[in-house]
C-alpha cells in the first residue's frame, strides 16, 4: 500500500502596491518635469511600491530611459499647445475624454487593482474627465485610488487679487469632478496652496486638501559652500506673467540706486535673449547684468540661486495670487531671501513669517528697486533668517514627505 503525500501548498507572494504617475507635461529635458519625475520615482521605490509613469509621446528615447517612463500621451496638461480660447479648451476637453481612456486601457500594466494609486500631478479638466471615463469602464472592485493636484486657476478664469476668489465658467470642471466622485469613493483632490484649495473646493463642489510642489534639492549640494557673487538673481522662466515686460525699467532703476549692483538674469534662449541683450546694451545696464539662457542641471540651478544674495520675483499678482512659484520654493530650501509682490502667494508667506524676504506694494519698477536695495541693506538679517527656516522648508517639500501625505489621505475617512 502506498501513501500519497499531500502536495505542498504554493503561496503566492503578495504583489507590491503600484504607483502610476500621469505626467503628460514631460516631453523634453528642460523645465521641472524631468527632475520631478525622477524624485517621485526614487521616493516611490523607497516606499516599496512599483513605479509606472505615463509621459508625453514626444519624449526622446534617452529621456524615456532616464525617467523610466512610457511616452504614450499625445497632449500636454489641458492641451495648452492648441491655445487658450474657449473653443480650443472645449476641443481639448472633448479630445482628452476620448483619447486618455484608450491610452490607459492600452498601456496600463496588467489588470487595474483597487490598491493601485494613479496620481495626476498637473491636473486640468481634460485629464480629470479622461480618467473619469476610464474609471467608468472598470469593474467597481478594480477601480484604483486616484489623486489629482491642480497648480493654478484655469487661464479662462478671472482672479480677484484682493478677495482671492475666482470667477468664470467652471461647468466643465464641476462636471469632471462630479463624474469622478460618482465613479469611485477613492478619489482625492489637491491644490498646491491653501487659498487655492479653499476656492477650488467651493467652485468644484468637492473637498480639496493642500499638497505643495516638491522641492528638488540636489543630493550632496550644500548652499553654505557657496559665497554669493551676485546681489540679485532674477531666475526662472522669464514669461510675461513673471514680469518680463518690467525687466528693462527695473534694471535701469536698480543701477540708478546702486551703480555697482550685480544681477544674474535668466532668460529663454534665442529671440528673447537677443532682444534683452540689445535693450540692456542700449540702456547701459549690460555691465551690471550677467545673463544665462539655459536651465542646466538641478545642481547648476541650485548653485545659481545660492550665488545670489537675494531672489527677485517681480511676478504679476493677477497670475500669482493663487499660484505658487518653483523658484520661490527653491530659494527657501537653498536659504536665500526673496523680494516679491505683497499680493502674490509668495508675498503672503513672507508677511506671515514662514519665509524670509521683503515685499513691495505695487508693480512699479522704481518702488521694486527701492525694496531690493532695502533688502541688500538688511541682507545679514534676512540671510540669517532664511538659513534658520531652510531645514523646515526642505522637510515640508521633500518628495518623501509629500508621498506619505498623499498615501495618508486615502487612509482617512
Short mmCIF file of C-alpha atoms in Angstrom, two decimals:
data_model
loop_
_atom_site.label_atom_id
_atom_site.label_comp_id
_atom_site.label_asym_id
_atom_site.label_seq_id
_atom_site.Cartn_x
_atom_site.Cartn_y
_atom_site.Cartn_z
CA UNK A 1 0.00 0.00 0.00
CA UNK A 2 1.41 3.33 -0.95
CA UNK A 3 0.68 6.52 0.78
CA UNK A 4 0.17 9.68 -1.18
CA UNK A 5 1.96 12.69 0.12
CA UNK A 6 -0.06 15.82 0.43
CA UNK A 7 1.18 18.30 -2.16
CA UNK A 8 2.72 21.41 -0.72
CA UNK A 9 0.58 24.46 -0.88
CA UNK A 10 2.03 27.09 -3.12
CA UNK A 11 1.53 30.53 -1.64
CA UNK A 12 1.91 33.42 -3.99
CA UNK A 13 3.81 36.43 -2.78
CA UNK A 14 1.52 39.42 -2.43
CA UNK A 15 2.05 41.97 -5.13
CA UNK A 16 3.52 45.34 -4.23
CA UNK A 17 1.19 48.32 -4.42
CA UNK A 18 1.60 50.17 -7.71
CA UNK A 19 2.11 53.91 -8.14
CA UNK A 20 1.21 55.26 -11.57
CA UNK A 21 2.22 58.83 -12.36
CA UNK A 22 0.39 60.60 -15.19
CA UNK A 23 2.98 63.24 -16.15
CA UNK A 24 1.96 64.23 -19.67
CA UNK A 25 3.88 67.51 -19.34
CA UNK A 26 7.15 65.55 -19.56
CA UNK A 27 8.14 65.98 -23.21
CA UNK A 28 11.72 67.34 -23.00
CA UNK A 29 14.70 67.70 -20.66
CA UNK A 30 14.18 71.38 -19.89
CA UNK A 31 11.96 72.62 -17.10
CA UNK A 32 10.99 70.93 -13.86
CA UNK A 33 9.24 67.89 -15.35
CA UNK A 34 12.20 65.51 -15.63
CA UNK A 35 13.86 66.10 -12.23
CA UNK A 36 10.42 65.99 -10.61
CA UNK A 37 9.62 62.60 -12.14
CA UNK A 38 12.99 61.23 -11.06
CA UNK A 39 12.42 62.45 -7.50
CA UNK A 40 8.98 60.83 -7.36
CA UNK A 41 10.35 57.59 -8.76
CA UNK A 42 13.05 57.47 -6.10
CA UNK A 43 10.56 58.15 -3.28
CA UNK A 44 8.01 55.64 -4.61
CA UNK A 45 10.55 52.83 -4.93
CA UNK A 46 11.97 53.58 -1.47
CA UNK A 47 8.43 53.14 -0.17
CA UNK A 48 8.38 49.62 -1.67
CA UNK A 49 5.87 50.48 -4.38
CA UNK A 50 6.02 49.55 -8.05
CA UNK A 51 6.70 52.55 -10.32
CA UNK A 52 4.98 53.39 -13.61
CA UNK A 53 4.92 56.71 -15.44
CA UNK A 54 2.93 57.88 -18.47
CA UNK A 55 4.75 60.72 -20.25
CA UNK A 56 4.25 62.72 -23.45
CA UNK A 57 4.74 60.98 -26.78
CA UNK A 58 7.49 63.44 -27.81
CA UNK A 59 9.84 62.37 -25.01
CA UNK A 60 13.17 61.30 -26.54
CA UNK A 61 14.33 57.68 -26.07
CA UNK A 62 17.28 58.59 -23.82
CA UNK A 63 14.97 60.59 -21.55
CA UNK A 64 12.41 57.78 -21.57
CA UNK A 65 15.09 55.56 -20.06
CA UNK A 66 16.25 58.22 -17.61
CA UNK A 67 12.71 58.86 -16.36
CA UNK A 68 11.67 55.19 -16.56
CA UNK A 69 8.50 56.33 -18.34
CA UNK A 70 6.17 55.30 -21.15
CA UNK A 71 5.81 58.07 -23.79
CA UNK A 72 2.15 57.46 -24.60
CA UNK A 73 0.11 60.66 -24.02
CA UNK A 74 -0.13 62.92 -27.13
CA UNK A 75 -1.22 66.08 -25.33
CA UNK A 76 0.11 68.39 -22.62
CA UNK A 77 -1.88 69.14 -19.44
CA UNK A 78 -5.02 70.91 -20.61
CA UNK A 79 -3.88 70.61 -24.24
CA UNK A 80 -2.41 74.13 -23.96
CA UNK A 81 -0.49 73.95 -27.23
CA UNK A 82 -3.70 74.40 -29.17
CA UNK A 83 -4.43 77.70 -27.47
CA UNK A 84 -6.39 79.06 -24.54
CA UNK A 85 -9.50 80.35 -26.30
CA UNK A 86 -12.84 78.87 -25.15
CA UNK A 87 -13.24 76.88 -28.38
CA UNK A 88 -9.75 75.38 -28.05
CA UNK A 89 -10.34 74.47 -24.42
CA UNK A 90 -13.67 72.83 -25.25
CA UNK A 91 -11.98 70.90 -28.07
CA UNK A 92 -9.25 69.76 -25.66
CA UNK A 93 -11.85 68.67 -23.11
CA UNK A 94 -13.69 66.55 -25.66
CA UNK A 95 -10.47 65.22 -27.23
CA UNK A 96 -8.99 64.20 -23.88
CA UNK A 97 -12.17 62.42 -22.83
CA UNK A 98 -11.77 60.19 -25.90
CA UNK A 99 -8.00 59.64 -26.00
CA UNK A 100 -7.00 59.22 -22.36
CA UNK A 101 -9.29 56.25 -21.54
CA UNK A 102 -7.94 54.40 -24.60
CA UNK A 103 -4.34 55.16 -23.57
CA UNK A 104 -4.90 53.91 -20.02
CA UNK A 105 -6.61 50.75 -21.24
CA UNK A 106 -3.77 50.02 -23.68
CA UNK A 107 -0.74 50.86 -21.53
CA UNK A 108 -1.91 50.11 -18.00
CA UNK A 109 0.45 47.46 -16.51
CA UNK A 110 -1.91 44.49 -16.38
CA UNK A 111 -5.29 44.48 -14.68
CA UNK A 112 -6.08 47.52 -12.55
CA UNK A 113 -6.28 46.81 -8.82
CA UNK A 114 -8.03 48.63 -6.00
CA UNK A 115 -4.71 49.12 -4.16
CA UNK A 116 -3.10 50.89 -7.15
CA UNK A 117 -2.68 54.66 -6.94
CA UNK A 118 -2.89 56.75 -10.12
CA UNK A 119 -1.54 60.25 -9.46
CA UNK A 120 -2.19 63.08 -11.92
CA UNK A 121 0.42 65.63 -10.85
CA UNK A 122 -0.70 68.50 -13.12
CA UNK A 123 -4.42 68.10 -13.47
CA UNK A 124 -6.87 70.11 -15.54
CA UNK A 125 -10.44 69.40 -16.59
CA UNK A 126 -9.04 67.48 -19.58
CA UNK A 127 -7.16 64.89 -17.51
CA UNK A 128 -9.95 64.69 -14.94
CA UNK A 129 -12.71 63.82 -17.40
CA UNK A 130 -10.42 61.41 -19.28
CA UNK A 131 -9.64 59.48 -16.09
CA UNK A 132 -13.33 59.55 -15.11
CA UNK A 133 -14.29 57.97 -18.42
CA UNK A 134 -11.66 55.27 -17.91
CA UNK A 135 -12.84 54.56 -14.35
CA UNK A 136 -16.42 54.17 -15.50
CA UNK A 137 -15.35 51.31 -17.77
CA UNK A 138 -13.80 49.28 -14.92
CA UNK A 139 -15.50 46.88 -12.54
CA UNK A 140 -16.15 48.62 -9.23
CA UNK A 141 -13.79 46.38 -7.22
CA UNK A 142 -10.91 47.05 -9.66
CA UNK A 143 -11.04 50.83 -9.64
CA UNK A 144 -7.71 52.23 -8.33
CA UNK A 145 -7.25 55.08 -5.94
CA UNK A 146 -6.94 58.34 -7.89
CA UNK A 147 -5.41 61.68 -6.88
CA UNK A 148 -5.31 65.00 -8.76
CA UNK A 149 -3.24 68.09 -8.00
CA UNK A 150 -4.18 71.46 -9.52
CA UNK A 151 -1.41 74.06 -9.60
CA UNK A 152 -3.20 77.24 -10.59
CA UNK A 153 -6.56 78.61 -11.73
CA UNK A 154 -7.51 77.94 -15.33
CA UNK A 155 -6.36 80.60 -17.79
CA UNK A 156 -10.03 81.07 -18.68
CA UNK A 157 -10.94 82.28 -15.21
CA UNK A 158 -10.61 85.74 -13.73
CA UNK A 159 -8.98 86.03 -10.32
CA UNK A 160 -9.86 88.74 -7.80
CA UNK A 161 -6.46 89.62 -6.32
CA UNK A 162 -7.85 91.25 -3.17
CA UNK A 163 -10.58 88.72 -2.32
CA UNK A 164 -8.64 85.68 -3.62
CA UNK A 165 -11.71 84.47 -5.47
CA UNK A 166 -12.24 83.01 -8.94
CA UNK A 167 -14.87 84.00 -11.48
CA UNK A 168 -15.65 82.38 -14.82
CA UNK A 169 -17.11 79.30 -16.45
CA UNK A 170 -16.40 76.27 -14.24
CA UNK A 171 -19.01 73.90 -15.71
CA UNK A 172 -16.51 71.51 -17.32
CA UNK A 173 -14.53 71.30 -14.08
CA UNK A 174 -17.65 70.68 -11.98
CA UNK A 175 -18.79 68.03 -14.44
CA UNK A 176 -15.39 66.29 -14.39
CA UNK A 177 -15.15 66.32 -10.58
CA UNK A 178 -18.72 65.08 -10.21
CA UNK A 179 -18.10 62.25 -12.67
CA UNK A 180 -15.02 61.16 -10.73
CA UNK A 181 -16.75 61.18 -7.35
CA UNK A 182 -19.69 59.26 -8.79
CA UNK A 183 -17.33 56.63 -10.22
CA UNK A 184 -15.35 55.96 -7.03
CA UNK A 185 -15.12 56.96 -3.36
CA UNK A 186 -11.33 56.66 -3.63
CA UNK A 187 -10.69 59.96 -5.43
CA UNK A 188 -8.77 62.82 -3.82
CA UNK A 189 -8.30 66.42 -4.95
CA UNK A 190 -5.45 68.76 -4.01
CA UNK A 191 -4.36 72.34 -4.67
CA UNK A 192 -0.76 73.46 -4.20
CA UNK A 193 -1.74 76.38 -1.93
CA UNK A 194 -4.28 76.59 0.93
CA UNK A 195 -6.03 79.61 -0.64
CA UNK A 196 -6.27 77.83 -4.00
CA UNK A 197 -7.61 74.66 -2.37
CA UNK A 198 -10.24 76.64 -0.49
CA UNK A 199 -11.51 78.36 -3.64
CA UNK A 200 -11.43 75.23 -5.80
CA UNK A 201 -13.38 73.31 -3.17
CA UNK A 202 -16.09 75.97 -3.26
CA UNK A 203 -16.20 76.16 -7.06
CA UNK A 204 -15.96 72.47 -7.91
CA UNK A 205 -18.17 71.27 -5.05
CA UNK A 206 -15.75 68.56 -3.86
CA UNK A 207 -13.32 68.59 -0.90
CA UNK A 208 -9.79 69.82 -1.65
CA UNK A 209 -6.71 69.42 0.53
CA UNK A 210 -3.31 71.04 0.00
CA UNK A 211 -0.27 69.28 -1.44
CA UNK A 212 2.59 71.64 -2.45
CA UNK A 213 5.05 71.03 -5.26
CA UNK A 214 8.15 69.11 -4.25
CA UNK A 215 11.49 70.83 -3.82
CA UNK A 216 14.14 69.01 -5.83
CA UNK A 217 17.23 69.63 -3.73
CA UNK A 218 20.30 68.10 -5.34
CA UNK A 219 21.88 65.31 -3.32
CA UNK A 220 25.22 66.42 -1.89
CA UNK A 221 24.51 70.11 -2.52
CA UNK A 222 25.36 72.41 0.42
CA UNK A 223 24.44 76.09 -0.13
CA UNK A 224 26.76 77.07 2.72
CA UNK A 225 29.68 76.09 0.49
CA UNK A 226 28.81 78.90 -1.94
CA UNK A 227 29.66 82.54 -1.27
CA UNK A 228 27.20 84.77 -3.19
CA UNK A 229 28.84 86.66 -6.04
CA UNK A 230 25.68 88.47 -7.21
CA UNK A 231 23.45 90.88 -5.33
CA UNK A 232 20.24 89.84 -7.03
CA UNK A 233 19.05 86.85 -9.03
CA UNK A 234 16.11 87.12 -11.43
CA UNK A 235 15.87 83.45 -12.26
CA UNK A 236 13.29 81.09 -13.69
CA UNK A 237 11.01 81.16 -16.68
CA UNK A 238 11.06 84.76 -17.95
CA UNK A 239 7.44 84.67 -19.06
CA UNK A 240 5.08 87.62 -19.35
CA UNK A 241 3.24 86.77 -16.12
CA UNK A 242 6.60 86.64 -14.35
CA UNK A 243 7.22 90.33 -15.03
CA UNK A 244 9.27 90.09 -18.22
CA UNK A 245 8.00 93.46 -19.53
CA UNK A 246 9.29 95.16 -16.35
CA UNK A 247 12.90 94.00 -16.73
CA UNK A 248 14.36 96.97 -18.68
CA UNK A 249 12.94 99.71 -16.42
CA UNK A 250 13.59 97.63 -13.31
CA UNK A 251 17.26 97.14 -14.20
CA UNK A 252 17.64 100.85 -15.00
CA UNK A 253 16.12 101.73 -11.62
CA UNK A 254 18.38 99.29 -9.79
CA UNK A 255 21.51 100.70 -11.40
CA UNK A 256 20.42 104.27 -10.70
CA UNK A 257 20.02 103.48 -6.99
CA UNK A 258 23.06 101.22 -6.71
CA UNK A 259 25.54 101.71 -9.60
CA UNK A 260 27.74 98.80 -8.50
CA UNK A 261 24.88 96.30 -8.34
CA UNK A 262 25.44 92.83 -9.77
CA UNK A 263 22.45 91.00 -11.26
CA UNK A 264 22.19 87.43 -12.54
CA UNK A 265 19.36 87.29 -15.09
CA UNK A 266 17.97 84.09 -16.60
CA UNK A 267 16.07 84.25 -19.88
CA UNK A 268 14.94 81.99 -22.66
CA UNK A 269 17.47 81.27 -25.43
CA UNK A 270 17.04 82.65 -28.91
CA UNK A 271 14.86 85.66 -29.64
CA UNK A 272 14.22 86.62 -26.01
CA UNK A 273 17.91 86.53 -25.09
CA UNK A 274 18.91 88.52 -28.19
CA UNK A 275 16.22 91.13 -27.58
CA UNK A 276 17.13 91.60 -23.92
CA UNK A 277 20.84 91.90 -24.67
CA UNK A 278 20.11 94.62 -27.22
CA UNK A 279 17.94 96.55 -24.75
CA UNK A 280 20.47 96.24 -21.91
CA UNK A 281 23.27 97.48 -24.15
CA UNK A 282 21.18 100.43 -25.31
CA UNK A 283 20.23 101.31 -21.71
CA UNK A 284 23.78 100.95 -20.45
CA UNK A 285 22.78 98.32 -17.89
CA UNK A 286 24.57 95.44 -19.62
CA UNK A 287 27.68 95.95 -17.48
CA UNK A 288 25.63 95.23 -14.34
CA UNK A 289 23.92 92.08 -15.66
CA UNK A 290 25.18 88.57 -16.29
CA UNK A 291 22.77 86.57 -18.44
CA UNK A 292 22.18 82.85 -18.64
CA UNK A 293 19.76 81.26 -21.07
CA UNK A 294 19.76 77.59 -20.13
CA UNK A 295 18.32 75.97 -17.03
CA UNK A 296 21.16 73.49 -16.71
CA UNK A 297 21.19 70.56 -14.32
CA UNK A 298 19.48 70.57 -10.93
CA UNK A 299 22.87 71.17 -9.34
CA UNK A 300 23.54 74.20 -11.58
CA UNK A 301 20.04 75.52 -10.90
CA UNK A 302 20.53 75.46 -7.13
CA UNK A 303 24.07 76.82 -7.43
CA UNK A 304 22.71 79.85 -9.31
CA UNK A 305 20.18 80.58 -6.58
CA UNK A 306 22.87 80.19 -3.91
CA UNK A 307 25.20 82.51 -5.84
CA UNK A 308 22.78 85.43 -5.29
CA UNK A 309 22.16 87.26 -2.02
CA UNK A 310 18.51 87.81 -2.97
CA UNK A 311 15.99 86.25 -5.34
CA UNK A 312 13.77 88.83 -7.04
CA UNK A 313 10.38 87.62 -8.29
CA UNK A 314 8.55 90.53 -9.99
CA UNK A 315 5.58 88.26 -10.72
CA UNK A 316 2.19 89.72 -11.58
CA UNK A 317 -0.37 89.31 -8.75
CA UNK A 318 -3.20 88.56 -11.20
CA UNK A 319 -1.45 85.31 -12.12
CA UNK A 320 0.35 84.53 -8.87
CA UNK A 321 -2.03 85.40 -6.04
CA UNK A 322 -3.40 81.84 -6.28
CA UNK A 323 -0.35 80.21 -7.82
CA UNK A 324 2.95 79.04 -6.38
CA UNK A 325 6.48 79.53 -7.71
CA UNK A 326 9.14 76.87 -8.05
CA UNK A 327 11.90 79.47 -7.77
CA UNK A 328 10.34 80.73 -4.53
CA UNK A 329 10.25 77.25 -3.02
CA UNK A 330 13.78 76.52 -4.23
CA UNK A 331 15.08 79.83 -2.80
CA UNK A 332 13.62 78.96 0.59
CA UNK A 333 15.14 75.47 0.50
CA UNK A 334 18.52 76.91 -0.51
CA UNK A 335 18.24 79.53 2.24
CA UNK A 336 18.11 82.76 0.23
CA UNK A 337 15.68 85.64 0.94
CA UNK A 338 13.08 86.64 -1.65
CA UNK A 339 11.73 90.01 -2.83
CA UNK A 340 8.23 89.85 -4.35
CA UNK A 341 4.81 91.49 -4.50
CA UNK A 342 2.74 91.58 -1.31
CA UNK A 343 -0.27 90.41 -3.34
CA UNK A 344 1.24 87.14 -4.54
CA UNK A 345 1.08 83.85 -2.66
CA UNK A 346 4.82 84.20 -2.08
CA UNK A 347 4.36 87.66 -0.59
CA UNK A 348 1.71 86.34 1.80
CA UNK A 349 4.16 83.69 3.02
CA UNK A 350 6.83 86.33 3.62
CA UNK A 351 4.37 88.53 5.51
CA UNK A 352 3.22 85.55 7.59
CA UNK A 353 6.79 84.89 8.72
CA UNK A 354 7.30 81.43 7.22
CA UNK A 355 9.68 82.80 4.58
CA UNK A 356 12.47 85.35 4.72
CA UNK A 357 12.35 88.41 2.48
CA UNK A 358 10.59 91.70 1.76
CA UNK A 359 7.52 92.64 -0.24
CA UNK A 360 6.67 95.63 -2.42
CA UNK A 361 3.13 97.06 -2.60
CA UNK A 362 2.68 97.51 -6.36
CA UNK A 363 4.23 96.69 -9.72
CA UNK A 364 6.09 99.99 -10.10
CA UNK A 365 9.74 99.30 -11.12
CA UNK A 366 11.28 102.21 -9.14
CA UNK A 367 9.46 101.05 -5.98
CA UNK A 368 10.51 97.46 -6.61
CA UNK A 369 14.12 98.64 -6.97
CA UNK A 370 13.86 100.51 -3.67
CA UNK A 371 12.67 97.34 -1.93
CA UNK A 372 15.56 95.37 -3.43
CA UNK A 373 18.06 97.93 -2.17
CA UNK A 374 16.46 97.85 1.28
CA UNK A 375 16.86 94.08 1.21
CA UNK A 376 20.54 94.43 0.38
CA UNK A 377 20.98 96.88 3.27
CA UNK A 378 19.37 94.31 5.59
CA UNK A 379 20.97 91.30 3.94
CA UNK A 380 22.68 89.92 7.07
CA UNK A 381 19.39 89.83 8.97
CA UNK A 382 17.43 88.37 6.04
CA UNK A 383 20.03 85.73 5.20
CA UNK A 384 20.27 84.63 8.83
CA UNK A 385 16.50 84.13 8.99
CA UNK A 386 16.49 82.31 5.62
CA UNK A 387 19.10 79.87 6.94
CA UNK A 388 17.07 79.29 10.11
CA UNK A 389 13.96 78.47 8.05
CA UNK A 390 15.71 76.38 5.40
CA UNK A 391 15.54 72.97 7.08
CA UNK A 392 11.80 73.27 7.69
CA UNK A 393 11.18 74.10 4.03
CA UNK A 394 13.31 71.15 2.86
CA UNK A 395 11.45 68.75 5.12
CA UNK A 396 7.99 70.06 4.21
CA UNK A 397 8.63 69.96 0.46
CA UNK A 398 10.62 66.74 0.23
CA UNK A 399 9.11 64.26 -2.20
CA UNK A 400 9.17 61.59 0.51
CA UNK A 401 7.06 63.75 2.84
CA UNK A 402 4.60 64.60 0.06
CA UNK A 403 4.27 60.94 -0.92
CA UNK A 404 3.47 59.97 2.67
CA UNK A 405 0.91 62.77 2.85
CA UNK A 406 -0.66 61.61 -0.40
CA UNK A 407 -0.87 58.00 0.74
CA UNK A 408 -2.23 59.01 4.15
CA UNK A 409 -5.12 60.86 2.52
CA UNK A 410 -6.58 57.51 1.48
CA UNK A 411 -6.39 56.03 4.97
CA UNK A 412 -8.57 58.79 6.42
CA UNK A 413 -12.31 58.89 6.15
#
